[in-house]
Coordinates of C-alpha atoms and ligand atoms in Angstrom, one line a residue:
X69 CA -44.5 -7.5 -40.1
X70 CA -44.9 -11.3 -40.1
X71 CA -42.8 -13.5 -42.4
X72 CA -40.4 -11.7 -44.7
X73 CA -41.2 -10.9 -48.3
X74 CA -37.7 -10.3 -49.6
X75 CA -34.9 -12.6 -48.4
X76 CA -31.6 -10.7 -48.7
X77 CA -28.2 -12.0 -48.1
X78 CA -25.1 -10.0 -47.1
X79 CA -22.4 -9.5 -49.7
X80 CA -20.2 -11.9 -47.7
X81 CA -22.7 -14.7 -48.7
X82 CA -21.9 -14.6 -52.4
X83 CA -21.0 -18.3 -53.1
X84 CA -17.3 -18.9 -53.1
X85 CA -17.7 -22.0 -55.4
X86 CA -19.6 -22.8 -58.5
X87 CA -21.2 -26.3 -58.4
X88 CA -20.5 -28.9 -61.1
X89 CA -23.3 -31.5 -61.2
X90 CA -21.3 -34.0 -63.4
X91 CA -19.6 -36.0 -60.6
X92 CA -22.9 -36.5 -58.8
X93 CA -24.7 -37.9 -61.8
X94 CA -25.2 -41.7 -62.1
X95 CA -23.6 -41.7 -65.6
X96 CA -21.4 -39.1 -67.2
X97 CA -22.7 -37.1 -70.2
X98 CA -21.6 -38.3 -73.7
X99 CA -18.4 -36.8 -75.1
X100 CA -18.3 -33.8 -77.5
X101 CA -17.0 -35.0 -80.9
X102 CA -14.8 -33.6 -83.6
X103 CA -17.0 -33.2 -86.7
X104 CA -14.3 -34.6 -89.1
X105 CA -12.8 -37.5 -87.0
X106 CA -15.9 -38.2 -84.8
X107 CA -13.4 -38.7 -82.0
X108 CA -13.9 -36.9 -78.6
X109 CA -12.5 -33.3 -78.9
X110 CA -9.4 -32.5 -76.8
X111 CA -8.3 -29.2 -75.3
X112 CA -6.3 -28.4 -78.4
X113 CA -9.4 -28.5 -80.6
X114 CA -11.0 -25.8 -78.5
X115 CA -8.0 -23.6 -77.9
X116 CA -8.7 -21.3 -80.9
X117 CA -12.1 -20.5 -79.5
X118 CA -11.8 -20.5 -75.7
X119 CA -9.1 -19.7 -73.0
X120 CA -7.5 -22.6 -71.2
X121 CA -9.2 -21.9 -67.9
X122 CA -12.7 -22.2 -69.5
X123 CA -11.7 -25.3 -71.4
X124 CA -10.6 -26.9 -68.1
X125 CA -14.0 -26.0 -66.6
X126 CA -15.8 -27.4 -69.6
X127 CA -14.4 -30.9 -68.9
X128 CA -14.0 -30.6 -65.1
X129 CA -14.8 -33.5 -62.9
X130 CA -14.5 -31.4 -59.7
X131 CA -17.7 -31.0 -57.7
X132 CA -16.8 -27.4 -56.7
X133 CA -14.8 -24.9 -58.7
X134 CA -13.6 -21.8 -56.8
X135 CA -14.8 -18.3 -57.9
X136 CA -11.7 -16.1 -58.4
X137 CA -11.4 -12.9 -56.3
X138 CA -11.3 -10.9 -59.5
X139 CA -14.8 -12.3 -60.4
X140 CA -16.2 -12.0 -56.9
X141 CA -15.3 -8.3 -56.9
X142 CA -17.5 -7.7 -59.9
X143 CA -20.3 -10.0 -58.7
X144 CA -20.5 -7.7 -55.6
X145 CA -22.1 -5.0 -57.8
X146 CA -25.4 -7.0 -57.7
X147 CA -25.0 -10.3 -55.9
X148 CA -26.4 -11.9 -53.8
X149 CA -29.7 -11.4 -55.6
X150 CA -33.0 -11.3 -53.6
X151 CA -35.4 -14.3 -53.2
X152 CA -38.9 -12.8 -53.1
X153 CA -42.1 -14.3 -51.9
X154 CA -44.9 -13.6 -54.5
X155 CA -47.5 -13.0 -51.8
X156 CA -49.6 -10.7 -54.0
X157 CA -49.6 -13.2 -56.9
X158 CA -50.6 -15.9 -54.4
X159 CA -53.5 -13.8 -53.3
X160 CA -54.7 -13.0 -56.8
X161 CA -54.6 -16.7 -57.7
X162 CA -56.2 -17.8 -54.4
X163 CA -53.6 -20.5 -54.0
X164 CA -52.4 -22.1 -50.8
X165 CA -49.0 -22.6 -52.6
X166 CA -46.1 -20.5 -51.4
X167 CA -44.4 -18.9 -54.5
X168 CA -40.8 -17.6 -54.4
X169 CA -38.9 -16.1 -57.2
X170 CA -35.2 -15.6 -57.5
X171 CA -34.8 -12.3 -59.2
X172 CA -31.8 -11.9 -61.5
X173 CA -33.1 -8.7 -63.2
X174 CA -31.3 -6.4 -60.8
X175 CA -27.9 -7.2 -62.5
X176 CA -26.3 -4.3 -64.4
X177 CA -27.6 -5.5 -67.8
X178 CA -30.9 -6.8 -66.4
X179 CA -30.6 -10.6 -66.5
X180 CA -28.7 -13.6 -65.2
X181 CA -26.3 -13.5 -68.1
X182 CA -23.6 -11.4 -66.3
X183 CA -23.1 -14.3 -63.9
X184 CA -21.2 -16.0 -66.7
X185 CA -20.2 -13.0 -68.8
X186 CA -18.0 -11.7 -66.0
X187 CA -16.0 -14.9 -65.4
X188 CA -15.6 -15.5 -69.2
X189 CA -14.3 -12.0 -69.7
X190 CA -12.1 -12.3 -66.6
X191 CA -10.4 -15.6 -67.8
X192 CA -9.9 -14.3 -71.3
X193 CA -8.3 -11.0 -70.1
X194 CA -6.1 -13.0 -67.7
X195 CA -4.8 -15.1 -70.7
X196 CA -4.0 -12.0 -72.8
X197 CA -7.0 -12.1 -75.1
X198 CA -7.8 -8.6 -76.5
X199 CA -11.3 -9.1 -78.1
X200 CA -14.3 -11.3 -77.7
X201 CA -16.8 -12.1 -80.4
X202 CA -20.3 -13.4 -79.7
X203 CA -23.9 -13.8 -80.9
X204 CA -27.0 -12.4 -79.2
X205 CA -30.6 -13.2 -79.7
X206 CA -32.8 -10.8 -77.6
X207 CA -29.7 -8.8 -76.8
X208 CA -29.5 -9.9 -73.2
X209 CA -26.3 -11.9 -73.7
X210 CA -24.7 -9.2 -75.9
X211 CA -25.3 -6.5 -73.3
X212 CA -24.0 -8.8 -70.5
X213 CA -20.8 -9.5 -72.4
X214 CA -20.4 -5.9 -73.4
X215 CA -20.7 -4.9 -69.7
X216 CA -18.2 -7.6 -68.6
X217 CA -15.7 -6.7 -71.4
X218 CA -15.8 -3.1 -70.2
X219 CA -14.9 -4.3 -66.7
X220 CA -11.7 -6.0 -67.9
X221 CA -10.7 -3.7 -70.8
X222 CA -11.6 -6.1 -73.6
X223 CA -13.1 -5.2 -77.0
X224 CA -16.5 -6.8 -77.7
X225 CA -18.0 -7.6 -81.1
X226 CA -21.6 -8.8 -81.3
X227 CA -23.7 -10.5 -84.0
X228 CA -27.3 -9.8 -83.2
X229 CA -30.1 -11.9 -84.7
X230 CA -31.7 -9.6 -87.3
X231 CA -35.3 -10.1 -86.0
X232 CA -34.2 -8.8 -82.6
X233 CA -31.9 -6.2 -84.0
X234 CA -35.0 -4.7 -85.6
X235 CA -37.4 -5.3 -82.6
X236 CA -35.0 -4.0 -79.9
X237 CA -33.2 -0.8 -80.9
X238 CA -32.5 0.1 -77.3
X239 CA -30.7 -3.2 -76.5
X240 CA -28.4 -2.1 -79.4
X241 CA -27.9 1.2 -77.7
X242 CA -27.1 -0.4 -74.4
X243 CA -24.4 -2.6 -76.0
X244 CA -22.9 0.5 -77.7
X245 CA -23.0 2.4 -74.4
X246 CA -20.8 -0.4 -72.9
X247 CA -18.5 0.0 -75.9
X248 CA -19.4 -3.0 -78.1
X249 CA -19.4 -3.1 -81.9
X250 CA -22.6 -4.5 -83.4
X251 CA -23.7 -6.4 -86.6
X252 CA -27.1 -7.5 -87.6
X253 CA -27.0 -11.2 -88.4
X254 CA -26.8 -12.6 -91.0
X255 CA -24.2 -10.0 -92.0
X256 CA -22.1 -9.4 -95.1
X257 CA -18.9 -9.3 -93.0
X258 CA -18.5 -13.0 -92.7
X259 CA -18.5 -15.9 -95.1
X260 CA -21.2 -17.7 -93.2
X261 CA -23.4 -14.7 -93.2
X262 CA -22.8 -13.8 -96.8
X263 CA -23.7 -17.3 -97.9
X264 CA -27.1 -17.1 -96.2
X265 CA -27.8 -13.6 -97.4
X266 CA -27.1 -14.8 -101.0
X267 CA -29.8 -17.5 -100.6
X268 CA -32.3 -15.3 -98.7
X269 CA -31.6 -11.6 -98.5
X270 CA -34.6 -11.1 -96.1
X271 CA -33.4 -13.8 -93.6
X272 CA -34.5 -12.8 -90.1
X273 CA -31.6 -14.7 -88.7
X274 CA -31.2 -17.3 -85.9
X275 CA -28.9 -17.9 -83.0
X276 CA -27.3 -20.7 -84.9
X277 CA -26.4 -18.4 -87.8
X278 CA -25.1 -15.6 -85.5
X279 CA -22.9 -18.2 -83.7
X280 CA -21.4 -19.3 -87.1
X281 CA -20.5 -15.7 -87.7
X282 CA -18.9 -15.0 -84.3
X283 CA -17.0 -18.3 -84.3
X284 CA -15.7 -17.6 -87.9
X285 CA -14.2 -14.3 -86.8
X286 CA -12.7 -15.6 -83.6
X287 CA -11.1 -18.4 -85.5
X288 CA -9.3 -16.0 -87.8
X289 CA -7.5 -13.8 -85.2
X290 CA -5.0 -14.8 -82.6
X291 CA -6.0 -12.1 -80.1
X292 CA -9.7 -12.9 -80.4
X293 CA -11.7 -15.6 -78.7
X294 CA -15.4 -16.5 -78.8
X295 CA -17.8 -16.4 -75.8
X296 CA -21.1 -18.3 -75.6
X297 CA -23.9 -17.2 -73.3
X298 CA -25.6 -20.5 -72.7
X299 CA -25.5 -24.3 -73.6
X300 CA -21.9 -25.1 -72.6
X301 CA -20.9 -26.8 -69.3
X302 CA -18.8 -23.8 -68.1
X303 CA -21.8 -21.5 -68.6
X304 CA -24.1 -23.7 -66.6
X305 CA -21.4 -24.0 -63.9
X306 CA -21.1 -20.2 -63.5
X307 CA -24.9 -19.9 -63.3
X308 CA -25.1 -22.1 -60.2
X309 CA -24.5 -19.1 -58.0
X310 CA -28.3 -18.6 -58.5
X311 CA -29.2 -22.0 -57.0
X312 CA -26.6 -21.9 -54.2
X313 CA -27.9 -18.6 -53.0
X314 CA -31.6 -19.7 -53.3
X315 CA -30.8 -22.8 -51.2
X316 CA -29.4 -20.7 -48.4
X317 CA -32.3 -18.2 -48.6
X318 CA -34.9 -20.9 -48.4
X319 CA -33.1 -22.6 -45.5
X320 CA -33.2 -19.2 -43.7
X321 CA -37.0 -19.4 -44.0
X322 CA -37.1 -23.0 -43.1
X323 CA -38.7 -23.8 -46.5
X324 CA -38.0 -26.9 -48.7
X325 CA -39.1 -26.6 -52.3
X326 CA -41.6 -29.0 -54.0
X327 CA -41.3 -27.6 -57.5
X328 CA -38.4 -25.6 -59.1
X329 CA -39.3 -23.9 -62.3
X330 CA -37.2 -22.0 -65.0
X331 CA -37.4 -21.2 -68.7
X332 CA -35.0 -22.9 -71.1
X333 CA -33.4 -21.5 -74.2
X334 CA -30.0 -23.1 -74.0
X335 CA -30.6 -24.2 -70.4
X336 CA -28.4 -22.0 -68.3
X337 CA -30.7 -20.0 -66.0
X338 CA -32.8 -23.1 -65.3
X339 CA -29.7 -25.3 -64.6
X340 CA -28.2 -22.5 -62.6
X341 CA -31.1 -22.5 -60.3
X342 CA -32.0 -26.2 -60.5
X343 CA -28.6 -28.0 -60.3
X344 CA -27.8 -27.2 -56.7
X345 CA -31.3 -28.4 -55.8
X346 CA -30.6 -31.5 -57.9
X347 CA -27.5 -32.2 -55.8
X348 CA -29.7 -32.0 -52.7
X349 CA -32.2 -34.3 -54.3
X350 CA -29.6 -36.9 -55.4
X351 CA -28.3 -36.8 -51.8
X352 CA -31.8 -37.5 -50.5
X353 CA -32.1 -34.3 -48.6
X354 CA -35.1 -33.0 -50.5
X355 CA -37.2 -34.1 -53.4
X356 CA -38.4 -31.2 -55.6
X357 CA -39.7 -31.7 -59.1
X358 CA -37.4 -29.7 -61.4
X359 CA -39.5 -28.3 -64.3
X360 CA -38.1 -26.6 -67.4
X361 CA -40.4 -24.5 -69.6
X362 CA -39.7 -23.9 -73.3
X363 CA -41.6 -22.1 -76.1
X364 CA -44.1 -24.1 -78.1
X365 CA -42.5 -22.5 -81.2
X366 CA -39.0 -23.8 -80.4
X367 CA -39.6 -27.0 -78.3
X368 CA -36.1 -28.7 -78.3
X369 CA -36.7 -30.8 -75.2
X370 CA -40.3 -31.7 -75.7
X371 CA -40.3 -32.4 -79.4
X372 CA -36.6 -32.5 -80.5
X373 CA -34.4 -35.5 -81.1
X374 CA -31.7 -36.5 -78.7
X375 CA -28.8 -36.7 -81.1
X376 CA -25.4 -35.4 -82.1
X377 CA -25.7 -32.1 -83.8
X378 CA -23.8 -28.9 -84.5
X379 CA -24.2 -25.9 -82.2
X380 CA -24.4 -23.5 -85.1
X381 CA -26.1 -23.4 -88.5
X382 CA -23.0 -23.5 -90.7
X383 CA -21.5 -26.5 -88.9
X384 CA -18.3 -25.0 -87.5
X385 CA -18.7 -26.2 -84.0
X386 CA -17.9 -29.6 -82.5
X387 CA -20.8 -32.1 -82.4
X388 CA -22.7 -32.2 -79.2
X389 CA -25.2 -34.9 -78.1
X390 CA -28.2 -32.8 -77.1
X391 CA -32.0 -32.3 -77.6
X392 CA -32.2 -30.6 -80.9
X393 CA -34.6 -29.5 -83.6
X394 CA -31.7 -29.7 -86.1
X395 CA -29.0 -27.0 -86.7
X396 CA -30.8 -25.8 -89.9
X397 CA -34.1 -25.1 -87.9
X398 CA -35.0 -21.4 -88.0
X399 CA -37.7 -20.8 -85.4
X400 CA -40.6 -18.4 -86.0
X401 CA -39.8 -14.8 -84.8
X402 CA -41.4 -15.1 -81.3
X403 CA -40.6 -12.3 -78.9
X404 CA -38.7 -14.5 -76.4
X405 CA -35.5 -14.2 -78.6
X406 CA -33.4 -15.8 -75.9
X407 CA -35.4 -19.0 -76.3
X408 CA -35.1 -19.3 -80.1
X409 CA -32.2 -21.8 -80.2
X410 CA -32.4 -25.1 -82.1
X411 CA -30.5 -27.1 -79.4
X412 CA -30.4 -27.5 -75.6
X413 CA -27.4 -27.7 -73.3
X414 CA -25.9 -31.2 -73.7
X415 CA -25.5 -31.5 -69.9
X416 CA -29.2 -30.5 -69.3
X417 CA -30.2 -32.8 -72.1
X418 CA -28.4 -35.7 -70.4
X419 CA -30.0 -34.9 -67.1
X420 CA -33.4 -34.8 -68.8
X421 CA -32.6 -38.2 -70.4
X422 CA -31.8 -39.6 -66.9
X423 CA -35.3 -38.5 -65.9
X424 CA -34.1 -36.1 -63.3
X425 CA -35.9 -33.0 -64.7
X426 CA -39.2 -32.5 -66.5
X427 CA -40.0 -30.3 -69.5
X428 CA -43.2 -28.5 -70.7
X429 CA -43.9 -26.2 -73.6
X430 CA -46.1 -23.0 -73.6
X431 CA -47.4 -20.7 -76.3
X432 CA -46.3 -17.0 -76.4
X433 CA -49.8 -15.5 -75.8
X434 CA -50.1 -17.6 -72.6
X435 CA -46.7 -16.4 -71.5
X436 CA -47.4 -12.7 -72.1
X437 CA -50.7 -13.0 -70.3
X438 CA -48.9 -14.6 -67.4
X439 CA -46.3 -11.8 -67.5
X440 CA -49.0 -9.2 -67.4
X441 CA -50.7 -10.9 -64.5
X442 CA -47.4 -11.1 -62.7
X443 CA -46.6 -7.5 -63.3
X444 CA -50.0 -6.3 -62.0
X445 CA -49.5 -8.3 -58.8
X446 CA -45.8 -8.1 -58.1
X447 CA -44.8 -5.0 -60.0
X448 CA -41.9 -6.5 -61.9
X449 CA -42.4 -6.9 -65.7
X450 CA -40.8 -10.2 -66.6
X451 CA -38.7 -10.5 -69.8
X452 CA -40.6 -12.6 -72.4
X453 CA -38.3 -15.6 -71.7
X454 CA -39.0 -15.9 -67.9
X455 CA -42.7 -15.2 -68.7
X456 CA -42.6 -18.9 -69.7
X457 CA -41.5 -19.8 -66.1
X458 CA -44.2 -17.5 -64.8
X459 CA -46.9 -19.2 -66.9
X460 CA -45.8 -22.6 -65.6
X461 CA -45.7 -21.3 -62.1
X462 CA -49.2 -19.9 -62.3
X463 CA -50.4 -23.2 -63.8
X464 CA -48.9 -25.1 -60.8
X465 CA -50.3 -22.6 -58.3
X466 CA -53.8 -22.9 -59.8
X467 CA -53.6 -26.7 -59.6
X468 CA -52.7 -26.2 -55.9
X469 CA -55.8 -24.0 -55.5
X470 CA -57.9 -26.9 -56.8
X471 CA -56.2 -29.6 -54.8
X472 CA -55.6 -27.6 -51.6
X473 CA -51.9 -28.6 -51.7
X474 CA -49.6 -26.1 -49.9
X475 CA -46.6 -26.6 -52.3
X476 CA -43.5 -24.5 -52.2
X477 CA -42.7 -23.3 -55.7
X478 CA -39.4 -21.6 -56.6
X479 CA -39.1 -19.9 -59.9
X480 CA -36.3 -18.3 -61.8
X481 CA -37.2 -14.7 -62.7
X482 CA -34.1 -14.4 -64.8
X483 CA -34.6 -10.9 -66.3
X484 CA -36.8 -7.9 -66.5
X485 CA -38.7 -6.9 -69.6
X486 CA -38.0 -3.2 -69.8
X487 CA -36.5 -3.6 -73.3
X488 CA -39.4 -5.8 -74.4
X489 CA -42.3 -3.3 -73.9
X490 CA -43.0 -3.3 -77.7
X491 CA -43.8 -7.0 -77.4
X492 CA -46.1 -6.3 -74.4
X493 CA -47.7 -3.5 -76.4
X494 CA -48.4 -6.0 -79.2
X495 CA -50.1 -8.3 -76.7
X496 CA -52.1 -5.5 -75.1
X497 CA -53.3 -4.4 -78.6
X498 CA -54.2 -8.0 -79.5
X499 CA -51.7 -8.2 -82.2
X500 CA -49.6 -11.1 -80.9
X501 CA -49.7 -14.4 -82.8
X502 CA -49.2 -18.0 -81.7
X503 CA -47.3 -20.0 -84.2
X504 CA -48.1 -23.7 -84.3
X505 CA -45.1 -25.7 -85.3
X506 CA -46.0 -28.4 -87.8
X507 CA -44.2 -31.7 -87.4
X508 CA -43.1 -31.5 -91.0
X509 CA -40.9 -28.5 -90.2
X510 CA -39.2 -30.4 -87.4
X511 CA -38.8 -33.5 -89.6
X512 CA -37.3 -31.5 -92.4
X513 CA -34.7 -29.9 -90.1
X514 CA -33.9 -33.3 -88.4
X515 CA -33.2 -34.8 -91.9
X516 CA -30.1 -32.6 -91.9
X517 CA -28.6 -34.0 -88.6
X518 CA -25.0 -35.1 -89.2
X519 CA -24.6 -38.9 -89.5
X520 CA -22.8 -40.1 -86.4
Ligands
LIG792 C1 -30.6 -15.7 -72.5 C2 -31.8 -15.6 -71.7 C3 -32.6 -16.8 -71.6 C4 -32.3 -18.1 -72.3 O1 -31.1 -18.7 -71.9 P1 -30.9 -19.9 -70.9 O2 -29.5 -20.3 -71.1 O3 -31.9 -20.9 -71.2 O4 -31.1 -19.3 -69.5 C5 -33.7 -16.7 -70.8 N1 -34.0 -15.6 -70.1 C6 -33.3 -14.5 -70.2 C7 -33.7 -13.2 -69.5 C8 -32.2 -14.4 -71.1 O5 -31.4 -13.4 -71.1

């Protein structure tokens, strides 16, 4: 049989701790500010939106945070996830590189999102919350949260970006099967949504707008809290189960990575894979390049400003220092809905500013072509979001083919594309466009950054 293709861990190897990178960084990330006072926000400011346990994790200085038994029990439905050697892709590319992908698409809702949806629902339920509101872009986060809410008996109300709502009817069905209530965003049921519809009745929506709507409703009801699927520290924390497992799986093979690659929308799957490797790098035990990949149509790390900005369009959230295209930026409706966010995780932005991770941007046709190539070799159809990671992985592997370097590449394959086949159909029919993002559009949105 030779070397293994799939590295599987026993259920007993699900990580017992999430990893918090903050205490290992040379400087701490800048504080989150209250938009009115411009003072650092305290737990009381966040209490209307999040349960105490998650607020504590958001500001935690502990290196390891224990995974509660009530969360482990649900993680066991799909974790540990496999680490798979992409031998067939290597062969097609004629590369001496060894490519491994950590596959999160086998989770109940088909992506890495349940890794954080489950603990978020768990802590809310434990603190007596009855309903969670949220936004969703491609529908991945909405389905993950709907699944997690069903596990703990919570109601779930989702604002889905209208562009995706129309492109992905079956994601809507999946959320409804799990018991969630859905709105296309912008919606007429919130003040934030109504205001935008009054200006532009055909607005295709954005994650920033949908966040405003979900936050507005959570703030109005005592039994309701809000849940965010990316960007925040506690989300990145929960996602580190990906990297912790991958470290163990690579060690079992005697492999040390040279390059770790993941796509970035808000930064959570990339950070979830990369941060445990960053810990090892900072400790001098390995030295991989950590490379994030974003869409050329929404390039917050590669072309955004590093500045204080709102997390949502209406300006309800606290101010976070992050790489941003401006909270009023509405990206073109590319198919990687999960990557259409104006900002980037403040923690990942800080790590990027420290020079500890790299960022590249790729166009959507290049990504779909990479996704198709991957599917024909490996069988799994990647979601449009991780097809960005696939494109960067193929580019690295082809460079190795030229140079003869036997690099070890580890990639986050954070979700499958079974709900995204209409987008693949468009590419196969030659109907997919690449949007070039003019600098003027970025400049115009950045002109609306809050003065801090
Ligand atoms: C949500 C999502 C993303 C983008 O979010 P990150 O926080 O950057 O990981 C990427 N891929 C998939 C499959 C998603 O569901």
